[in-house]
JSON list of C-alpha atoms in Angstrom, two decimals:
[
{"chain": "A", "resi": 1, "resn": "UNK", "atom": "CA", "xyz": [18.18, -72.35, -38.89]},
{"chain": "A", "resi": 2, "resn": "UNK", "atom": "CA", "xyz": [17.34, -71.36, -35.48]},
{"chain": "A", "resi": 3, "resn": "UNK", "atom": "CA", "xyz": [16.53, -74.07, -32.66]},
{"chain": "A", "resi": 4, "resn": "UNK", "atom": "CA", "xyz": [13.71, -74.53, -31.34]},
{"chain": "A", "resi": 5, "resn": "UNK", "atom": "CA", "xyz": [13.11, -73.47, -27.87]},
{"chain": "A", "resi": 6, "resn": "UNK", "atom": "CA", "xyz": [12.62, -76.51, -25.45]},
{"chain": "A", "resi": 7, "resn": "UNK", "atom": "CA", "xyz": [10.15, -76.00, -22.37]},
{"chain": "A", "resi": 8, "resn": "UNK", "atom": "CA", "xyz": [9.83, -78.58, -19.97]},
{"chain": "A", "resi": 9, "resn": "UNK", "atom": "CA", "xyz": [6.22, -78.95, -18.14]},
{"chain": "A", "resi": 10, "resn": "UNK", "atom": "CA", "xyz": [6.14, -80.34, -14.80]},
{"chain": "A", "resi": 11, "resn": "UNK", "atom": "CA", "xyz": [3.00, -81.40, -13.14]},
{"chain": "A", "resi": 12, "resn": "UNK", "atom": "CA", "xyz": [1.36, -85.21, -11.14]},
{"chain": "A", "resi": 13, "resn": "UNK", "atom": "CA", "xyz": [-2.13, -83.33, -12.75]},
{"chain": "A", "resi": 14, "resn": "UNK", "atom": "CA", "xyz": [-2.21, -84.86, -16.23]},
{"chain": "A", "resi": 15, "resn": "UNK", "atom": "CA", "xyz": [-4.87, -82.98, -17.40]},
{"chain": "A", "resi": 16, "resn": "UNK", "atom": "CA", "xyz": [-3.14, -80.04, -16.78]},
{"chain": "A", "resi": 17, "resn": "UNK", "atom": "CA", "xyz": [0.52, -81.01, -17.83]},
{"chain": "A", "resi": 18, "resn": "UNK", "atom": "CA", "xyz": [-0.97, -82.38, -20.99]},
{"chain": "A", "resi": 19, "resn": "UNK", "atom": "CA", "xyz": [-2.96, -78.91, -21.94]},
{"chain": "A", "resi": 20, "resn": "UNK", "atom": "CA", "xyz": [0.00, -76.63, -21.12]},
{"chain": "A", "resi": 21, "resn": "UNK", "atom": "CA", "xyz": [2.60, -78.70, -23.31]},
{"chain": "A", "resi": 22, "resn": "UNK", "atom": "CA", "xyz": [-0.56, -79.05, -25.76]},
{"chain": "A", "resi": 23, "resn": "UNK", "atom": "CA", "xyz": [-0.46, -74.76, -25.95]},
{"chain": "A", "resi": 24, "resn": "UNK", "atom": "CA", "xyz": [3.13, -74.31, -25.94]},
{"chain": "A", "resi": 25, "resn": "UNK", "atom": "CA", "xyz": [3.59, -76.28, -29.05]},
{"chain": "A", "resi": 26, "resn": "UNK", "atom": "CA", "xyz": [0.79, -75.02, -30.78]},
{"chain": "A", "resi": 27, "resn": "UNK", "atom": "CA", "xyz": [2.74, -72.17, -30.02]},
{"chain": "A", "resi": 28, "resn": "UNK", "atom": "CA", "xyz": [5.90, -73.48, -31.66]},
{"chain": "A", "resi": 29, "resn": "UNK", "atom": "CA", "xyz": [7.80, -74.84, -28.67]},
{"chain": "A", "resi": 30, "resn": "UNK", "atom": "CA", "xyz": [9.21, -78.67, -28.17]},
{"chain": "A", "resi": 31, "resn": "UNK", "atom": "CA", "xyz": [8.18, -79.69, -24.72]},
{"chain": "A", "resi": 32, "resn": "UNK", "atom": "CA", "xyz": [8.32, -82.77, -22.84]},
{"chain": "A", "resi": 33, "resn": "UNK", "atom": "CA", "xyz": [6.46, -83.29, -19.38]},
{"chain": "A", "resi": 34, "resn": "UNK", "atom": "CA", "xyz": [7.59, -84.99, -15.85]},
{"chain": "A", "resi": 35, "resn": "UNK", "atom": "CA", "xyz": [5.15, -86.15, -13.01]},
{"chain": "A", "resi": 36, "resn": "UNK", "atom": "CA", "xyz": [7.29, -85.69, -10.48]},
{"chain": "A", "resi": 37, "resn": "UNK", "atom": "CA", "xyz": [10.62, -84.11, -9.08]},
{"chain": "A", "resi": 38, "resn": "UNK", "atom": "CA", "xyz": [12.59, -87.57, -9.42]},
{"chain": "A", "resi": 39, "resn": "UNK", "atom": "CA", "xyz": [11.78, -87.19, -13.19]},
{"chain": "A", "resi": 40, "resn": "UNK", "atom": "CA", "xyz": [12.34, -83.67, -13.83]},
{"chain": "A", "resi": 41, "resn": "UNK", "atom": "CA", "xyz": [16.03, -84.07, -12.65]},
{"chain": "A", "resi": 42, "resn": "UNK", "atom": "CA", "xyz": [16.35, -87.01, -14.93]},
{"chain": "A", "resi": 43, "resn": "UNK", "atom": "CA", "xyz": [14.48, -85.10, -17.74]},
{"chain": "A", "resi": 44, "resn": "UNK", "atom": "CA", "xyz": [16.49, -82.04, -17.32]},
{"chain": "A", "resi": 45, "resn": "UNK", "atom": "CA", "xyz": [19.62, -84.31, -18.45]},
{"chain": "A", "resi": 46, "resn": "UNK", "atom": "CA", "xyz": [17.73, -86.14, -21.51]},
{"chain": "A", "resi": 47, "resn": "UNK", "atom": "CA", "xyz": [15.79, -83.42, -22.15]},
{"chain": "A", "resi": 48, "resn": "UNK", "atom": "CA", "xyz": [18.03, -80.08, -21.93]},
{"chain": "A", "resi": 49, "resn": "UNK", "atom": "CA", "xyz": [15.06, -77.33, -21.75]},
{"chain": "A", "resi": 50, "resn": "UNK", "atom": "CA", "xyz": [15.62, -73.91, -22.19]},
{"chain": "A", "resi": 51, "resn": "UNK", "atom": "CA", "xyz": [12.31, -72.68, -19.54]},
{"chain": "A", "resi": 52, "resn": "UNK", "atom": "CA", "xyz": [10.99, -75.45, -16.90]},
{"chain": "A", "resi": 53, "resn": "UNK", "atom": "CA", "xyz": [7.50, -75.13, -16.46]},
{"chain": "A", "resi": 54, "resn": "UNK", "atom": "CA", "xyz": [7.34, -76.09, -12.82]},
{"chain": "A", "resi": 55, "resn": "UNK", "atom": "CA", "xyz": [4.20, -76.71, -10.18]},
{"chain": "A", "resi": 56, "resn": "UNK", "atom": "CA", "xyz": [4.67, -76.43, -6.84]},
{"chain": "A", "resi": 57, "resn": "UNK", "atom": "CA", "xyz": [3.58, -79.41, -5.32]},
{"chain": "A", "resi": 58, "resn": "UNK", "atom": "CA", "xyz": [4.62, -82.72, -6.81]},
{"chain": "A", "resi": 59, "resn": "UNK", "atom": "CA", "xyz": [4.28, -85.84, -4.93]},
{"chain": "A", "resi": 60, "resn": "UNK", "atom": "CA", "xyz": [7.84, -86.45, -4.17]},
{"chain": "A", "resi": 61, "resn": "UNK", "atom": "CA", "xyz": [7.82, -82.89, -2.53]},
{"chain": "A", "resi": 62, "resn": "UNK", "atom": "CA", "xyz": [8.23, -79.88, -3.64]},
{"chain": "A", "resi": 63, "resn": "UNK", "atom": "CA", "xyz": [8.71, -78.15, -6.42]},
{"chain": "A", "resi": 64, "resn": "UNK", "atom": "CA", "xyz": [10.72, -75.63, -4.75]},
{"chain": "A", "resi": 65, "resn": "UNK", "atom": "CA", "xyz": [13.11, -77.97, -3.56]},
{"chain": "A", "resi": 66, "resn": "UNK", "atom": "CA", "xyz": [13.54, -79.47, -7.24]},
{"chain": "A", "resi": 67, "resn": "UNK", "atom": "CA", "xyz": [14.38, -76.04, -8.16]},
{"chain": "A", "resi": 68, "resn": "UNK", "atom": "CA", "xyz": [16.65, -75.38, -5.22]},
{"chain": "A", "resi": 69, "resn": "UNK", "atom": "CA", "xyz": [18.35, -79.07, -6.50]},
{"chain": "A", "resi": 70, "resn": "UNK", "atom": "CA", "xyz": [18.57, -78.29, -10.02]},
{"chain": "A", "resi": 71, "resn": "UNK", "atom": "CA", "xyz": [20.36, -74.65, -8.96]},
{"chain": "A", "resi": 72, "resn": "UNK", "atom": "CA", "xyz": [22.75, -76.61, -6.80]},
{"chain": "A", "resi": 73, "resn": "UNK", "atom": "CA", "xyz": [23.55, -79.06, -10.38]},
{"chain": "A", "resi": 74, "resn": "UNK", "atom": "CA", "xyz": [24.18, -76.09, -12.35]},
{"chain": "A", "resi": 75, "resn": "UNK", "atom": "CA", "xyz": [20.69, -76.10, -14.63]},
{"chain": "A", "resi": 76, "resn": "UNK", "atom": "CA", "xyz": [20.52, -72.10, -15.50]},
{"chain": "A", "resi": 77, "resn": "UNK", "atom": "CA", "xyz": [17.31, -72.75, -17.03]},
{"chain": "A", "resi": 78, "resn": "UNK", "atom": "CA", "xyz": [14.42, -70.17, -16.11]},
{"chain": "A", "resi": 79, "resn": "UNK", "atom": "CA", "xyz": [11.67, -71.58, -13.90]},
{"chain": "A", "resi": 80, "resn": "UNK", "atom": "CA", "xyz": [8.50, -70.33, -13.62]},
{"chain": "A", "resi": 81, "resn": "UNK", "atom": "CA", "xyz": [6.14, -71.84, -10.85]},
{"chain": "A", "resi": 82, "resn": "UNK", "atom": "CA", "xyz": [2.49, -72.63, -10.92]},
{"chain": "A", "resi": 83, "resn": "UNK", "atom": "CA", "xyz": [0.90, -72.88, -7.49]},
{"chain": "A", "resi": 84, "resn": "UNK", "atom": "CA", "xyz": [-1.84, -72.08, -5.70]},
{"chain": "A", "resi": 85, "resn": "UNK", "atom": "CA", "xyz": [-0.53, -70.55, -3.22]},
{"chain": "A", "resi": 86, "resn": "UNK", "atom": "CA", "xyz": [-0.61, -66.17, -3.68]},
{"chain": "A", "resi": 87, "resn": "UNK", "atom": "CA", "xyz": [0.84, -65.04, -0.67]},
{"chain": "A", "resi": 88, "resn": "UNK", "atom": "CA", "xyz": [3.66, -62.43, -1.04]},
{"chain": "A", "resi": 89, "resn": "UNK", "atom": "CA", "xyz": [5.94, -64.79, 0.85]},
{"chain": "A", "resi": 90, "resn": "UNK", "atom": "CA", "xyz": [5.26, -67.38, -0.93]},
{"chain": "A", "resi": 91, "resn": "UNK", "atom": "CA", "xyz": [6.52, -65.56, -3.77]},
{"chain": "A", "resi": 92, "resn": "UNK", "atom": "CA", "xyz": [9.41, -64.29, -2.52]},
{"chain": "A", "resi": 93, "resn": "UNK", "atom": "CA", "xyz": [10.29, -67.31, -1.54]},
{"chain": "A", "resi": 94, "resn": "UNK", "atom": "CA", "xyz": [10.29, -69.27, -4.88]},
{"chain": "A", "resi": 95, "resn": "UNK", "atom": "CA", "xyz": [11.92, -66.05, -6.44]},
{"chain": "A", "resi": 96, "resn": "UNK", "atom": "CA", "xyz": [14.54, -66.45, -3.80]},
{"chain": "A", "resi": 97, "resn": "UNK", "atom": "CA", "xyz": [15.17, -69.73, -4.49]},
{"chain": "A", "resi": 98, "resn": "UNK", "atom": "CA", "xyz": [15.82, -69.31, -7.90]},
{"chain": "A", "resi": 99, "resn": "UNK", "atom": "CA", "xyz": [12.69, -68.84, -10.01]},
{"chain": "A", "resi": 100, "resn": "UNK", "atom": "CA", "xyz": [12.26, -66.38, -12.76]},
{"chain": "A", "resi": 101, "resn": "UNK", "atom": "CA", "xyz": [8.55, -65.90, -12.42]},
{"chain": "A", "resi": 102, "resn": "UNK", "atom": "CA", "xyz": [5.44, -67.08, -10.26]},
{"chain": "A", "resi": 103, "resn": "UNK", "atom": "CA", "xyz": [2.11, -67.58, -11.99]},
{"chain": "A", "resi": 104, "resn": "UNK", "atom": "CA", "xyz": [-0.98, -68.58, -9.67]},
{"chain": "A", "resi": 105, "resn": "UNK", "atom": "CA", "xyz": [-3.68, -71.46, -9.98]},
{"chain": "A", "resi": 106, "resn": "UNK", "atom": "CA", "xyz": [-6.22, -70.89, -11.76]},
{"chain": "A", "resi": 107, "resn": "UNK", "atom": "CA", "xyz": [-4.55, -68.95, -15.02]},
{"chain": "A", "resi": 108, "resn": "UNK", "atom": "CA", "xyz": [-5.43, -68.79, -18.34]},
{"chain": "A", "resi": 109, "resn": "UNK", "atom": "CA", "xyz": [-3.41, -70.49, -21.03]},
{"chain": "A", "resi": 110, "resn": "UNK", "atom": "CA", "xyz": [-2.59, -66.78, -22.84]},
{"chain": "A", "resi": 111, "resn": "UNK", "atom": "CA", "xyz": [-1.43, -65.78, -19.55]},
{"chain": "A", "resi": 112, "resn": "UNK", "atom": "CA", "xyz": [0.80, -68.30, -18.75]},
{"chain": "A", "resi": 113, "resn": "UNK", "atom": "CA", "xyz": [2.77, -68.32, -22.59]},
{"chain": "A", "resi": 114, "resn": "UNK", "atom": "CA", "xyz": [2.85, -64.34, -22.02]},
{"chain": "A", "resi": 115, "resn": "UNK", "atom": "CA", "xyz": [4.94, -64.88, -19.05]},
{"chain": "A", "resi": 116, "resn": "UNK", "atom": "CA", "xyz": [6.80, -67.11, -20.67]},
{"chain": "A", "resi": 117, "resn": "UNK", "atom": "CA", "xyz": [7.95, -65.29, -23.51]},
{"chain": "A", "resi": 118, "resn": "UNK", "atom": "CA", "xyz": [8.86, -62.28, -21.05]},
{"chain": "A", "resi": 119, "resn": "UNK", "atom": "CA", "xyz": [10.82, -64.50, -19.05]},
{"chain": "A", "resi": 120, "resn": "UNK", "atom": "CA", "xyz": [12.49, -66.06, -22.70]},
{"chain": "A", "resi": 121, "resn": "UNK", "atom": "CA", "xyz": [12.77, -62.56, -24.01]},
{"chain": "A", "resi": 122, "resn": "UNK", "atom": "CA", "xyz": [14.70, -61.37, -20.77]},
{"chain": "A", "resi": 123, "resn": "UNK", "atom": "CA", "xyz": [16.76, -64.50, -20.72]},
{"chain": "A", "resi": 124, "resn": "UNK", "atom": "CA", "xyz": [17.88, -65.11, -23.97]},
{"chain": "A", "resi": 125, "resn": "UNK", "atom": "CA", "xyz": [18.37, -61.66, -24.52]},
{"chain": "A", "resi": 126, "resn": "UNK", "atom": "CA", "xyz": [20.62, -61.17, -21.61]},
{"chain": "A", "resi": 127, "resn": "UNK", "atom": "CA", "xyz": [22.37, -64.58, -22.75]},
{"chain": "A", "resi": 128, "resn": "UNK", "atom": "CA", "xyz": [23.17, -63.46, -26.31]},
{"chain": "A", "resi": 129, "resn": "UNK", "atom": "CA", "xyz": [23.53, -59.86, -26.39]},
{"chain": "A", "resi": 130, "resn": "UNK", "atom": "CA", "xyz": [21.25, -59.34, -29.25]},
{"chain": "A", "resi": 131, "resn": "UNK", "atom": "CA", "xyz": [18.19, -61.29, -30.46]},
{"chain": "A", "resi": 132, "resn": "UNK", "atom": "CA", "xyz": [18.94, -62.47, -34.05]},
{"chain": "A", "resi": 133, "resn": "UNK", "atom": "CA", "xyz": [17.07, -65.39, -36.11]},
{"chain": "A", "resi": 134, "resn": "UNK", "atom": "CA", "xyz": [18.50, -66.63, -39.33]},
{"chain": "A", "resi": 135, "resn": "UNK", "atom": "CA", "xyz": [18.34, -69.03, -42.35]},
{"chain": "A", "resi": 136, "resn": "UNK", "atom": "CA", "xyz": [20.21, -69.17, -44.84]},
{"chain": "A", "resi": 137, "resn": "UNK", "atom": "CA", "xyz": [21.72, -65.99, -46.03]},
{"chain": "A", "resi": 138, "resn": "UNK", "atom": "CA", "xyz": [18.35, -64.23, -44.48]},
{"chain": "A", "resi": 139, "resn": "UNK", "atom": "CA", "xyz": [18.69, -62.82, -41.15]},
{"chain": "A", "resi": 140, "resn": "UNK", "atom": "CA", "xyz": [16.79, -61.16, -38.95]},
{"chain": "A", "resi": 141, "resn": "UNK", "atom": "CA", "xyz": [17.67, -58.41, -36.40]},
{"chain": "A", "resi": 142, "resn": "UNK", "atom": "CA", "xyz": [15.16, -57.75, -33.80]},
{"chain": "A", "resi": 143, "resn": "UNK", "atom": "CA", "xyz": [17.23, -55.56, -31.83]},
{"chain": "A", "resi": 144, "resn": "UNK", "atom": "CA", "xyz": [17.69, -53.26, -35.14]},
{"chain": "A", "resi": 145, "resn": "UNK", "atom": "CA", "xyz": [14.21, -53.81, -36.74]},
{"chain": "A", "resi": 146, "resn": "UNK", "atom": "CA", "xyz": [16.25, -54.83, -40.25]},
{"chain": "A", "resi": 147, "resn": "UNK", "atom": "CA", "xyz": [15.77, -57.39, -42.41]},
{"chain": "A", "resi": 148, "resn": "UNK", "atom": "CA", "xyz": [19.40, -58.47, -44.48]},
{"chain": "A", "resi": 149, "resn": "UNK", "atom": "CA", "xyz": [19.76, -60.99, -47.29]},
{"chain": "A", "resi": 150, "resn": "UNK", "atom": "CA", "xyz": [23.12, -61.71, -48.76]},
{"chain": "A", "resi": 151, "resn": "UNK", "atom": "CA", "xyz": [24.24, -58.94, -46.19]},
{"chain": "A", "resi": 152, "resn": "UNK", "atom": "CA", "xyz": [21.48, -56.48, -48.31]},
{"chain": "A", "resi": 153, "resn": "UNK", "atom": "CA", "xyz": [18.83, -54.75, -46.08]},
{"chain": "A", "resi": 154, "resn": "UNK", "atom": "CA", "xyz": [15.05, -55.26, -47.21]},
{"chain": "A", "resi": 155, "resn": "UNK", "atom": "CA", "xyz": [12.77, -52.86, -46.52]},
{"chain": "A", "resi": 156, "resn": "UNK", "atom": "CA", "xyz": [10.05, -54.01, -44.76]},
{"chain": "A", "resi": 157, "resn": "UNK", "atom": "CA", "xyz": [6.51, -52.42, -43.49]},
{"chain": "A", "resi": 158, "resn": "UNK", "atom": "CA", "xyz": [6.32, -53.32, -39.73]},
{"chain": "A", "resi": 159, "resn": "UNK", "atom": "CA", "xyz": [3.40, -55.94, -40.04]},
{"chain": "A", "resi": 160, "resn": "UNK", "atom": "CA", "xyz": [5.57, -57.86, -43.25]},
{"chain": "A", "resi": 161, "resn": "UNK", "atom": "CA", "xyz": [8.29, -57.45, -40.58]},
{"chain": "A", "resi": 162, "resn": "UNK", "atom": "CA", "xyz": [6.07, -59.52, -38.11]},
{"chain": "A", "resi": 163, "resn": "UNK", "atom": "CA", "xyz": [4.86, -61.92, -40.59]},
{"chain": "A", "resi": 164, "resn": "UNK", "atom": "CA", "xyz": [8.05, -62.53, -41.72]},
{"chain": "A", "resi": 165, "resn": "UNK", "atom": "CA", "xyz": [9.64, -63.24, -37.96]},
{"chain": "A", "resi": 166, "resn": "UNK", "atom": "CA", "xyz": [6.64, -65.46, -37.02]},
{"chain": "A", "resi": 167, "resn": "UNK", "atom": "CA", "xyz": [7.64, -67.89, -40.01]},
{"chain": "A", "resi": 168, "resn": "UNK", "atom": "CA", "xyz": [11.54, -67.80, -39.22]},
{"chain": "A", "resi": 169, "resn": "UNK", "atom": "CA", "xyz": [10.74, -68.83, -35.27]},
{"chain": "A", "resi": 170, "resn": "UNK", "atom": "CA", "xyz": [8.46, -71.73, -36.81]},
{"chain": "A", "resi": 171, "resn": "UNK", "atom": "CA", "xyz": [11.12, -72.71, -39.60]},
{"chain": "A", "resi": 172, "resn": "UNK", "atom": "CA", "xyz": [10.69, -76.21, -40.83]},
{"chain": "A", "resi": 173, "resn": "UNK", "atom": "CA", "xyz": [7.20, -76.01, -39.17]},
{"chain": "A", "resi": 174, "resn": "UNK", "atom": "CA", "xyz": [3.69, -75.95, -41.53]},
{"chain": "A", "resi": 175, "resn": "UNK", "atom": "CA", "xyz": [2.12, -72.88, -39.97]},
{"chain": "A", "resi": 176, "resn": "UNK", "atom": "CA", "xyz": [-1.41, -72.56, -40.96]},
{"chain": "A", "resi": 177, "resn": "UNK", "atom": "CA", "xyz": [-3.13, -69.51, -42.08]},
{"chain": "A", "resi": 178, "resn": "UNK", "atom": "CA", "xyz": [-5.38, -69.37, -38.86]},
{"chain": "A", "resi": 179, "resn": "UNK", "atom": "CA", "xyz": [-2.19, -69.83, -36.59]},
{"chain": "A", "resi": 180, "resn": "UNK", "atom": "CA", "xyz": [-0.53, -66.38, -38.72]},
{"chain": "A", "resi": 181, "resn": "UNK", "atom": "CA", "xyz": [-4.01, -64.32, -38.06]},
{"chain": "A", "resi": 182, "resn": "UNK", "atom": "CA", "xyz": [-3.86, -65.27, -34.58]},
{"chain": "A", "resi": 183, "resn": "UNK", "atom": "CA", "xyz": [0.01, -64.34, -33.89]},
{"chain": "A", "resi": 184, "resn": "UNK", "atom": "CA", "xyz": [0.85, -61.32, -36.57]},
{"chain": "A", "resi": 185, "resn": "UNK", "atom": "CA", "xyz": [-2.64, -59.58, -36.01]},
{"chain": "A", "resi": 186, "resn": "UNK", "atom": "CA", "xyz": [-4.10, -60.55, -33.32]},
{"chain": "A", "resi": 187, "resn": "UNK", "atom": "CA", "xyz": [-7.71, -59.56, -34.39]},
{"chain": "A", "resi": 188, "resn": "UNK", "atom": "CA", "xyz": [-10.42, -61.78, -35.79]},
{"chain": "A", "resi": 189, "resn": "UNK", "atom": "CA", "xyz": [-10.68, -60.78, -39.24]},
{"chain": "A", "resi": 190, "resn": "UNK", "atom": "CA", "xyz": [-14.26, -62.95, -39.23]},
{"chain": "A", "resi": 191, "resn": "UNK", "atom": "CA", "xyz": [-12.92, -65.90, -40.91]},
{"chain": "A", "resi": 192, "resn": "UNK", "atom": "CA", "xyz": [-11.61, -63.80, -43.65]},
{"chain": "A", "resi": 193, "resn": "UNK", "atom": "CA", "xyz": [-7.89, -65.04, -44.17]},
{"chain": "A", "resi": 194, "resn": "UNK", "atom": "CA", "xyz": [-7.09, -63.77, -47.24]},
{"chain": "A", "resi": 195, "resn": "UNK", "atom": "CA", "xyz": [-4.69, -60.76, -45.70]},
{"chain": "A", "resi": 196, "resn": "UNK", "atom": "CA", "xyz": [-2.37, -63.49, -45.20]},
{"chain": "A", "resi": 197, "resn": "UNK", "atom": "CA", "xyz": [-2.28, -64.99, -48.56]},
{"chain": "A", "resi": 198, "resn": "UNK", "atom": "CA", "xyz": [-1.83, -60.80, -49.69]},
{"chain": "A", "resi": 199, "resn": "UNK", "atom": "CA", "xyz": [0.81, -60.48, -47.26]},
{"chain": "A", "resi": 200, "resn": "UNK", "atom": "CA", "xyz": [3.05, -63.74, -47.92]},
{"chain": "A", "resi": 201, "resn": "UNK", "atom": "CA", "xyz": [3.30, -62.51, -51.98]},
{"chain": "A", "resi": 202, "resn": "UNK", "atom": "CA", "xyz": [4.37, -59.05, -50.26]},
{"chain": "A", "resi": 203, "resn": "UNK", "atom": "CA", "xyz": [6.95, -61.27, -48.33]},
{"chain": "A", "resi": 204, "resn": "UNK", "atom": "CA", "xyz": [7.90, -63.05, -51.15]},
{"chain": "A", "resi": 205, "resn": "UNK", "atom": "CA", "xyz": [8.54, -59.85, -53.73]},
{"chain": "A", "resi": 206, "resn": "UNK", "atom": "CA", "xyz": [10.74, -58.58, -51.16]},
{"chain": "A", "resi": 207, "resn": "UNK", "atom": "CA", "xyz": [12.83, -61.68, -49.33]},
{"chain": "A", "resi": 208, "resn": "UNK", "atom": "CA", "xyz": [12.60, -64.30, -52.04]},
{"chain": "A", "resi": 209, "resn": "UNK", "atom": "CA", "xyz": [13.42, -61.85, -55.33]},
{"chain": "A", "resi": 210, "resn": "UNK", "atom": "CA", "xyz": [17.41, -62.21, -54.56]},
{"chain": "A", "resi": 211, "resn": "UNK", "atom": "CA", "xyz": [18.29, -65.70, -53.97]},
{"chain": "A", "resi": 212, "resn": "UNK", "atom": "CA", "xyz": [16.43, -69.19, -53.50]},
{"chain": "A", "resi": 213, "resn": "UNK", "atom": "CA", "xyz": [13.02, -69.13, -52.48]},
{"chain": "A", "resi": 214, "resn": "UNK", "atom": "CA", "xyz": [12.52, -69.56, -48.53]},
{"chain": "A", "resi": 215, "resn": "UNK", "atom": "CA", "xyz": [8.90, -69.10, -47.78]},
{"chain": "A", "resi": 216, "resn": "UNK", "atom": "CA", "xyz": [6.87, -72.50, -49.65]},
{"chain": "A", "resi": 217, "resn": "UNK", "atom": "CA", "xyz": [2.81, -72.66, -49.62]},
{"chain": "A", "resi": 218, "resn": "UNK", "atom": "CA", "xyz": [1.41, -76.38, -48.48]},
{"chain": "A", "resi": 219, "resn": "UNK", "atom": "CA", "xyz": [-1.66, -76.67, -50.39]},
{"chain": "A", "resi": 220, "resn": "UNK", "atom": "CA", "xyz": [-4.75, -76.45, -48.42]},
{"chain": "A", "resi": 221, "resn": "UNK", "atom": "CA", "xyz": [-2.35, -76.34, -44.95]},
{"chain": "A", "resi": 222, "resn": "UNK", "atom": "CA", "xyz": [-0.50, -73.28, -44.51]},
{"chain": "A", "resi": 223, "resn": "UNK", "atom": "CA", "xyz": [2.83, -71.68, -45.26]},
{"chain": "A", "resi": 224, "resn": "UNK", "atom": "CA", "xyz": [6.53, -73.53, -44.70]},
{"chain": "A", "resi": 225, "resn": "UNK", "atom": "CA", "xyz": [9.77, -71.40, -44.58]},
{"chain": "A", "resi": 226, "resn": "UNK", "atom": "CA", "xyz": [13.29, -73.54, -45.24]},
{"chain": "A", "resi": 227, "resn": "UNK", "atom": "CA", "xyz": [15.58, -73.98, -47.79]},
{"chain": "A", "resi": 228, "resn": "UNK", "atom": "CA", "xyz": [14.61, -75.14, -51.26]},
{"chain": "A", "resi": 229, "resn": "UNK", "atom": "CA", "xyz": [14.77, -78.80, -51.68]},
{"chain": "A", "resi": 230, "resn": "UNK", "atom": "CA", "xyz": [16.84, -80.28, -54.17]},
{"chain": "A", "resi": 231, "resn": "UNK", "atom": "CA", "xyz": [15.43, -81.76, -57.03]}
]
């Protein structure tokens, strides 16, 4: 089963800290939050994110200093600022200190997970050569676009292909039907959700035919992919 990408959120607003950690797992992440630079170096050891989330003025200084600190512990996690500062230096200069990208106050939620995800997606990718997600004997190869189970390709339309990826990065996760219209279409169907029921029994003809099934409906939740529990 793949792991589940950790994202640290630091911020002394708690309004703020709370809502973005409150997105990002909605969004399937495991986050964590720190008020201050003292904790994020201490969380950064407990916590072991994969993307720090990271304003730029704490009240223990700044956040660019954390960052600068963390580079000289050897953390290699991506950072992406929030300030609200917007000057080109000011860019450049958390860039230069080792930030991956630099999002201004005020932003919107669906801007702030896009960057993240491009910053993920160029990061991880870099890291591991190929993107791949797997469970089981299913895999996944985003780099190819093909679907294997017990080393047999499955052919797939590119929207089941979608569908099916969105449940693998949320394995052992309850995702409900809502959450799947929002992600794999990305269009209000007007409250009509019964594409995704259509879709899931296209899913299952095609990945769950060979071998145990993997993709489990919670009644009156959602949709569950992981392996088959004993009885």
């Amino acid at each position: 089963m793949t792991q589940t990408i950790r994202i640290l959120v630091v911020d002394d607003e708690h309004y703020l800290a709370d809502l973005v950690a409150t997105a990002l797992r909605y969004e399937g992440f495991e986050t964590a939050i720190a008020r201050s630079g003292a904790e994020t170096l201490s969380q950064v050891g407990a916590f072991r994110p994969d993307l720090i989330v990271l304003d730029v003025m704490l009240p223990d200084g700044s956040g660019m200093e954390t960052c600068a600190r963390l580079r000289r512990d050897g953390c290699e996690a991506p950072v992406v600022f929030l300030t609200a500062k917007d000057a080109p230096e000011d860019k450049i200069a958390g860039l230069t200190i080792g930030g991956d990208d630099y999002v201004t106050k005020p932003f919107s939620l669906e801007e702030l997970i896009a960057r993240i995800r491009a910053v993920l997606r160029r990061t991880h990718r870099a890291e591991q050569g190929s993107a791949r997600l797997s469970l089981a004997d299913l895999e996944i190869d985003e780099d190819a676009h093909e679907v294997r189970r017990h080393g047999t390709l499955i052919d797939l339309t590119p929207t089941e292909f979608k569908l099916l990826r969105y449940l693998l990065v949320n394995a052992g996760r309850v995702v409900s039907k809502r959450q799947i219209l929002d992600h794999v279409w990305e269009y209000d169907f007007g409250g009509n959700d019964g594409v995704v029921q259509t879709y899931v029994s296209y899913l299952r003809r095609k990945v769950d035919a060979s071998g145990p099934p993997l993709i489990h409906t919670v009644p009156r939740v959602g949709y569950i992919m992981r392996l088959p529990r004993e009885a």
